[in-house]
Amino acid sequence: MATLAQIAASAGVSEATVSRVLNDKPGVSDAARSAVLTALDVLGYERPHKLRRRSAGLVGLVVPELENPIFPAFAQVIEDALARRRFTPVLCTQSPGGISEDEYVESLLDHGVAGIIFVSGRHADTSSDHERYQLLIDRGMPVVFVNGYAEGLAAPFLSTDDAEAMTLAVGYLVQLGHTRIGLATGPGRYMPSARKRTGFVAALRSTLKLSEKEAAAWIEDGLFTVEGGATAADSLYDRGATAVVCASDLMALGAIRAARERGLHVPRDVSVIGFDDSNLMGFLDPPLTTVRQPVQGMGAAAVQALADAIDGQPIPFKEYLFKPELVLRSSSGPAPSA
């Protein structure tokens, strides 16, 4: 246990003030009380039971998996925002052969959660039955969806503008002189993938004046994994692509690996652009040029929308698109000379 002297030194107050705060006595300013409690937290000690903040309720956070670093990033931001509002987050992570989203939801309901946030869940799969979400809405459960849109559900949706992401990536590569640009993306049944495809085709048509059929021929579907990116990129390299835009940073890592296995140098021979700007992408060899998802803003907005719904405040049931940002690093460069 920390001594009064340690806490007082950290908080910048007297030991007597620390004692009054710990014993919940009057005669302490709000600023001093806050400083003492913060010092306790910083020093890693539990607050006395009577000084602990009460939870405003449990909130479920459902994410597809944690191997892709973008999902832990979303989880961290959302959990922090929930904690600041005194909600207790309950993280539910899916895995192949593990607990399904529906099973997690059933468990969350059994635990009396106040609301649920879904990140890239089955709502993003256009082939999935979205009746499961309608049942939640019908029972009055506040829900918020991140990255993925399902028509007809009376709930807020928050998504990265995937079409704008493709406009940024393709426009930059065209400026660098690339004319054979490919897209390595995930299965087309997922809304983010479908929107990236549409945005990519539109970007090639507007910049390189390709027909819709010609532009679509530069798209390869794969899995949202390193292996999926490598396989998709290999097919694009076979067709002479000098640049590959990828639907995730993990796929971009696969595209770089596939290039190296062919003896190609990144970016001298081929440029690679990722999507997400997940942790450590700036420390790769080469550092990855990527399209950054506005995770901080989206996570904060998701929690705000859910908190308003829990409080019974009216919230617009529509989709909000967040602008992505192109982050330039060393995995992209001028098109190789013929």
PDB file of C-alpha atoms in Angstrom, residues 33-161:
ATOM      1  CA  ARG A  33      -9.897  15.411  -4.010  1.00  0.00           C
ATOM      2  CA  SER A  34      -9.521  14.731  -7.732  1.00  0.00           C
ATOM      3  CA  ALA A  35      -5.727  15.075  -7.497  1.00  0.00           C
ATOM      4  CA  VAL A  36      -5.544  12.525  -4.677  1.00  0.00           C
ATOM      5  CA  LEU A  37      -7.758  10.017  -6.464  1.00  0.00           C
ATOM      6  CA  THR A  38      -5.742  10.468  -9.653  1.00  0.00           C
ATOM      7  CA  ALA A  39      -2.524   9.906  -7.699  1.00  0.00           C
ATOM      8  CA  LEU A  40      -3.932   6.646  -6.351  1.00  0.00           C
ATOM      9  CA  ASP A  41      -4.753   5.520  -9.888  1.00  0.00           C
ATOM     10  CA  VAL A  42      -1.339   6.566 -11.253  1.00  0.00           C
ATOM     11  CA  LEU A  43       0.492   4.782  -8.437  1.00  0.00           C
ATOM     12  CA  GLY A  44      -1.480   1.643  -9.246  1.00  0.00           C
ATOM     13  CA  TYR A  45      -3.391   1.301  -5.992  1.00  0.00           C
ATOM     14  CA  GLU A  46      -7.062   0.505  -5.629  1.00  0.00           C
ATOM     15  CA  ARG A  47      -9.291   3.224  -4.309  1.00  0.00           C
ATOM     16  CA  PRO A  48     -11.003   2.551  -0.978  1.00  0.00           C
ATOM     17  CA  HIS A  49     -14.332   0.883  -1.633  1.00  0.00           C
ATOM     18  CA  LYS A  50     -16.416   3.891  -0.644  1.00  0.00           C
ATOM     19  CA  LEU A  51     -14.473   6.102  -3.084  1.00  0.00           C
ATOM     20  CA  ARG A  52     -14.838   3.861  -6.103  1.00  0.00           C
ATOM     21  CA  ARG A  53     -16.911   5.166  -8.955  1.00  0.00           C
ATOM     22  CA  ARG A  54     -20.138   3.321  -9.507  1.00  0.00           C
ATOM     23  CA  SER A  55     -20.653   1.715 -12.888  1.00  0.00           C
ATOM     24  CA  ALA A  56     -23.401   3.175 -15.025  1.00  0.00           C
ATOM     25  CA  GLY A  57     -24.054  -0.329 -16.339  1.00  0.00           C
ATOM     26  CA  LEU A  58     -22.597  -3.026 -18.557  1.00  0.00           C
ATOM     27  CA  VAL A  59     -22.123  -2.431 -22.289  1.00  0.00           C
ATOM     28  CA  GLY A  60     -21.322  -5.214 -24.713  1.00  0.00           C
ATOM     29  CA  LEU A  61     -18.583  -4.683 -27.315  1.00  0.00           C
ATOM     30  CA  VAL A  62     -18.570  -7.347 -30.031  1.00  0.00           C
ATOM     31  CA  VAL A  63     -15.556  -7.545 -32.369  1.00  0.00           C
ATOM     32  CA  PRO A  64     -14.778 -10.246 -34.941  1.00  0.00           C
ATOM     33  CA  GLU A  65     -11.267 -11.119 -33.721  1.00  0.00           C
ATOM     34  CA  LEU A  66      -8.097  -9.628 -32.258  1.00  0.00           C
ATOM     35  CA  GLU A  67      -5.441 -10.941 -34.652  1.00  0.00           C
ATOM     36  CA  ASN A  68      -6.001  -8.043 -37.029  1.00  0.00           C
ATOM     37  CA  PRO A  69      -4.551  -5.087 -35.073  1.00  0.00           C
ATOM     38  CA  ILE A  70      -7.286  -2.704 -36.206  1.00  0.00           C
ATOM     39  CA  PHE A  71      -9.827  -4.475 -33.979  1.00  0.00           C
ATOM     40  CA  PRO A  72      -7.834  -4.143 -30.739  1.00  0.00           C
ATOM     41  CA  ALA A  73      -7.405  -0.479 -31.701  1.00  0.00           C
ATOM     42  CA  PHE A  74     -11.168  -0.009 -31.970  1.00  0.00           C
ATOM     43  CA  ALA A  75     -11.704  -1.984 -28.760  1.00  0.00           C
ATOM     44  CA  GLN A  76      -9.222   0.161 -26.823  1.00  0.00           C
ATOM     45  CA  VAL A  77     -10.745   3.448 -27.966  1.00  0.00           C
ATOM     46  CA  ILE A  78     -14.318   2.314 -27.333  1.00  0.00           C
ATOM     47  CA  GLU A  79     -13.541   0.772 -23.944  1.00  0.00           C
ATOM     48  CA  ASP A  80     -11.752   3.952 -22.817  1.00  0.00           C
ATOM     49  CA  ALA A  81     -14.675   6.108 -23.932  1.00  0.00           C
ATOM     50  CA  LEU A  82     -17.135   3.828 -22.142  1.00  0.00           C
ATOM     51  CA  ALA A  83     -15.071   3.885 -18.955  1.00  0.00           C
ATOM     52  CA  ARG A  84     -15.012   7.688 -18.965  1.00  0.00           C
ATOM     53  CA  ARG A  85     -18.798   7.566 -18.924  1.00  0.00           C
ATOM     54  CA  ARG A  86     -18.636   5.017 -16.101  1.00  0.00           C
ATOM     55  CA  PHE A  87     -19.923   2.156 -18.200  1.00  0.00           C
ATOM     56  CA  THR A  88     -18.294  -1.230 -17.718  1.00  0.00           C
ATOM     57  CA  PRO A  89     -17.339  -2.698 -21.133  1.00  0.00           C
ATOM     58  CA  VAL A  90     -17.732  -6.411 -21.761  1.00  0.00           C
ATOM     59  CA  LEU A  91     -15.489  -7.424 -24.668  1.00  0.00           C
ATOM     60  CA  CYS A  92     -16.723 -10.309 -26.812  1.00  0.00           C
ATOM     61  CA  THR A  93     -14.214 -11.620 -29.340  1.00  0.00           C
ATOM     62  CA  GLN A  94     -15.131 -14.173 -31.960  1.00  0.00           C
ATOM     63  CA  SER A  95     -12.778 -16.814 -33.294  1.00  0.00           C
ATOM     64  CA  PRO A  96     -13.108 -19.641 -35.826  1.00  0.00           C
ATOM     65  CA  GLY A  97     -14.914 -22.529 -34.183  1.00  0.00           C
ATOM     66  CA  GLY A  98     -15.447 -20.485 -31.017  1.00  0.00           C
ATOM     67  CA  ILE A  99     -18.423 -18.639 -29.595  1.00  0.00           C
ATOM     68  CA  SER A 100     -20.567 -17.056 -32.304  1.00  0.00           C
ATOM     69  CA  GLU A 101     -21.865 -13.503 -32.362  1.00  0.00           C
ATOM     70  CA  ASP A 102     -25.389 -14.738 -31.624  1.00  0.00           C
ATOM     71  CA  GLU A 103     -24.170 -16.718 -28.619  1.00  0.00           C
ATOM     72  CA  TYR A 104     -22.313 -13.691 -27.295  1.00  0.00           C
ATOM     73  CA  VAL A 105     -25.411 -11.540 -27.675  1.00  0.00           C
ATOM     74  CA  GLU A 106     -27.502 -14.082 -25.793  1.00  0.00           C
ATOM     75  CA  SER A 107     -24.966 -14.055 -22.966  1.00  0.00           C
ATOM     76  CA  LEU A 108     -24.868 -10.252 -22.902  1.00  0.00           C
ATOM     77  CA  LEU A 109     -28.647 -10.125 -22.641  1.00  0.00           C
ATOM     78  CA  ASP A 110     -28.546 -12.631 -19.780  1.00  0.00           C
ATOM     79  CA  HIS A 111     -26.143 -10.282 -17.975  1.00  0.00           C
ATOM     80  CA  GLY A 112     -28.488  -7.325 -18.409  1.00  0.00           C
ATOM     81  CA  VAL A 113     -26.311  -5.087 -20.563  1.00  0.00           C
ATOM     82  CA  ALA A 114     -27.510  -1.536 -21.152  1.00  0.00           C
ATOM     83  CA  GLY A 115     -26.487  -1.564 -24.816  1.00  0.00           C
ATOM     84  CA  ILE A 116     -24.273  -3.249 -27.424  1.00  0.00           C
ATOM     85  CA  ILE A 117     -21.726  -1.920 -29.924  1.00  0.00           C
ATOM     86  CA  PHE A 118     -20.945  -4.144 -32.907  1.00  0.00           C
ATOM     87  CA  VAL A 119     -17.670  -3.606 -34.789  1.00  0.00           C
ATOM     88  CA  SER A 120     -17.462  -5.217 -38.258  1.00  0.00           C
ATOM     89  CA  GLY A 121     -20.016  -7.803 -37.200  1.00  0.00           C
ATOM     90  CA  ARG A 122     -22.497  -9.801 -39.234  1.00  0.00           C
ATOM     91  CA  HIS A 123     -24.259  -6.542 -40.016  1.00  0.00           C
ATOM     92  CA  ALA A 124     -21.407  -5.953 -42.508  1.00  0.00           C
ATOM     93  CA  ASP A 125     -22.202  -9.196 -44.354  1.00  0.00           C
ATOM     94  CA  THR A 126     -24.820  -8.516 -47.018  1.00  0.00           C
ATOM     95  CA  SER A 127     -25.601 -12.250 -47.242  1.00  0.00           C
ATOM     96  CA  SER A 128     -26.349 -12.497 -43.506  1.00  0.00           C
ATOM     97  CA  ASP A 129     -29.818 -12.483 -41.979  1.00  0.00           C
ATOM     98  CA  HIS A 130     -30.132  -9.148 -40.176  1.00  0.00           C
ATOM     99  CA  GLU A 131     -33.333 -10.161 -38.408  1.00  0.00           C
ATOM    100  CA  ARG A 132     -31.175 -10.915 -35.347  1.00  0.00           C
ATOM    101  CA  TYR A 133     -30.522  -7.185 -34.976  1.00  0.00           C
ATOM    102  CA  GLN A 134     -34.144  -6.261 -35.583  1.00  0.00           C
ATOM    103  CA  LEU A 135     -35.111  -8.486 -32.659  1.00  0.00           C
ATOM    104  CA  LEU A 136     -32.715  -6.546 -30.425  1.00  0.00           C
ATOM    105  CA  ILE A 137     -34.141  -3.237 -31.596  1.00  0.00           C
ATOM    106  CA  ASP A 138     -37.715  -4.472 -31.098  1.00  0.00           C
ATOM    107  CA  ARG A 139     -36.984  -5.286 -27.458  1.00  0.00           C
ATOM    108  CA  GLY A 140     -35.652  -1.772 -26.914  1.00  0.00           C
ATOM    109  CA  MET A 141     -31.946  -2.670 -26.707  1.00  0.00           C
ATOM    110  CA  PRO A 142     -29.762   0.306 -27.738  1.00  0.00           C
ATOM    111  CA  VAL A 143     -27.327  -0.821 -30.443  1.00  0.00           C
ATOM    112  CA  VAL A 144     -24.676   0.920 -32.533  1.00  0.00           C
ATOM    113  CA  PHE A 145     -22.914  -0.511 -35.580  1.00  0.00           C
ATOM    114  CA  VAL A 146     -19.363   0.311 -36.686  1.00  0.00           C
ATOM    115  CA  ASN A 147     -18.127  -0.381 -40.248  1.00  0.00           C
ATOM    116  CA  GLY A 148     -20.942  -2.021 -42.144  1.00  0.00           C
ATOM    117  CA  TYR A 149     -24.432  -0.949 -43.089  1.00  0.00           C
ATOM    118  CA  ALA A 150     -27.682  -2.903 -43.034  1.00  0.00           C
ATOM    119  CA  GLU A 151     -30.652  -1.336 -44.768  1.00  0.00           C
ATOM    120  CA  GLY A 152     -33.806  -0.936 -42.723  1.00  0.00           C
ATOM    121  CA  LEU A 153     -32.397  -1.175 -39.201  1.00  0.00           C
ATOM    122  CA  ALA A 154     -33.392   1.715 -36.932  1.00  0.00           C
ATOM    123  CA  ALA A 155     -29.961   2.280 -35.426  1.00  0.00           C
ATOM    124  CA  PRO A 156     -26.923   4.528 -35.941  1.00  0.00           C
ATOM    125  CA  PHE A 157     -24.153   3.272 -38.233  1.00  0.00           C
ATOM    126  CA  LEU A 158     -20.622   4.684 -38.285  1.00  0.00           C
ATOM    127  CA  SER A 159     -18.348   3.775 -41.181  1.00  0.00           C
ATOM    128  CA  THR A 160     -15.115   4.811 -42.803  1.00  0.00           C
ATOM    129  CA  ASP A 161     -15.787   6.241 -46.268  1.00  0.00           C
TER     130      ASP A 161
END
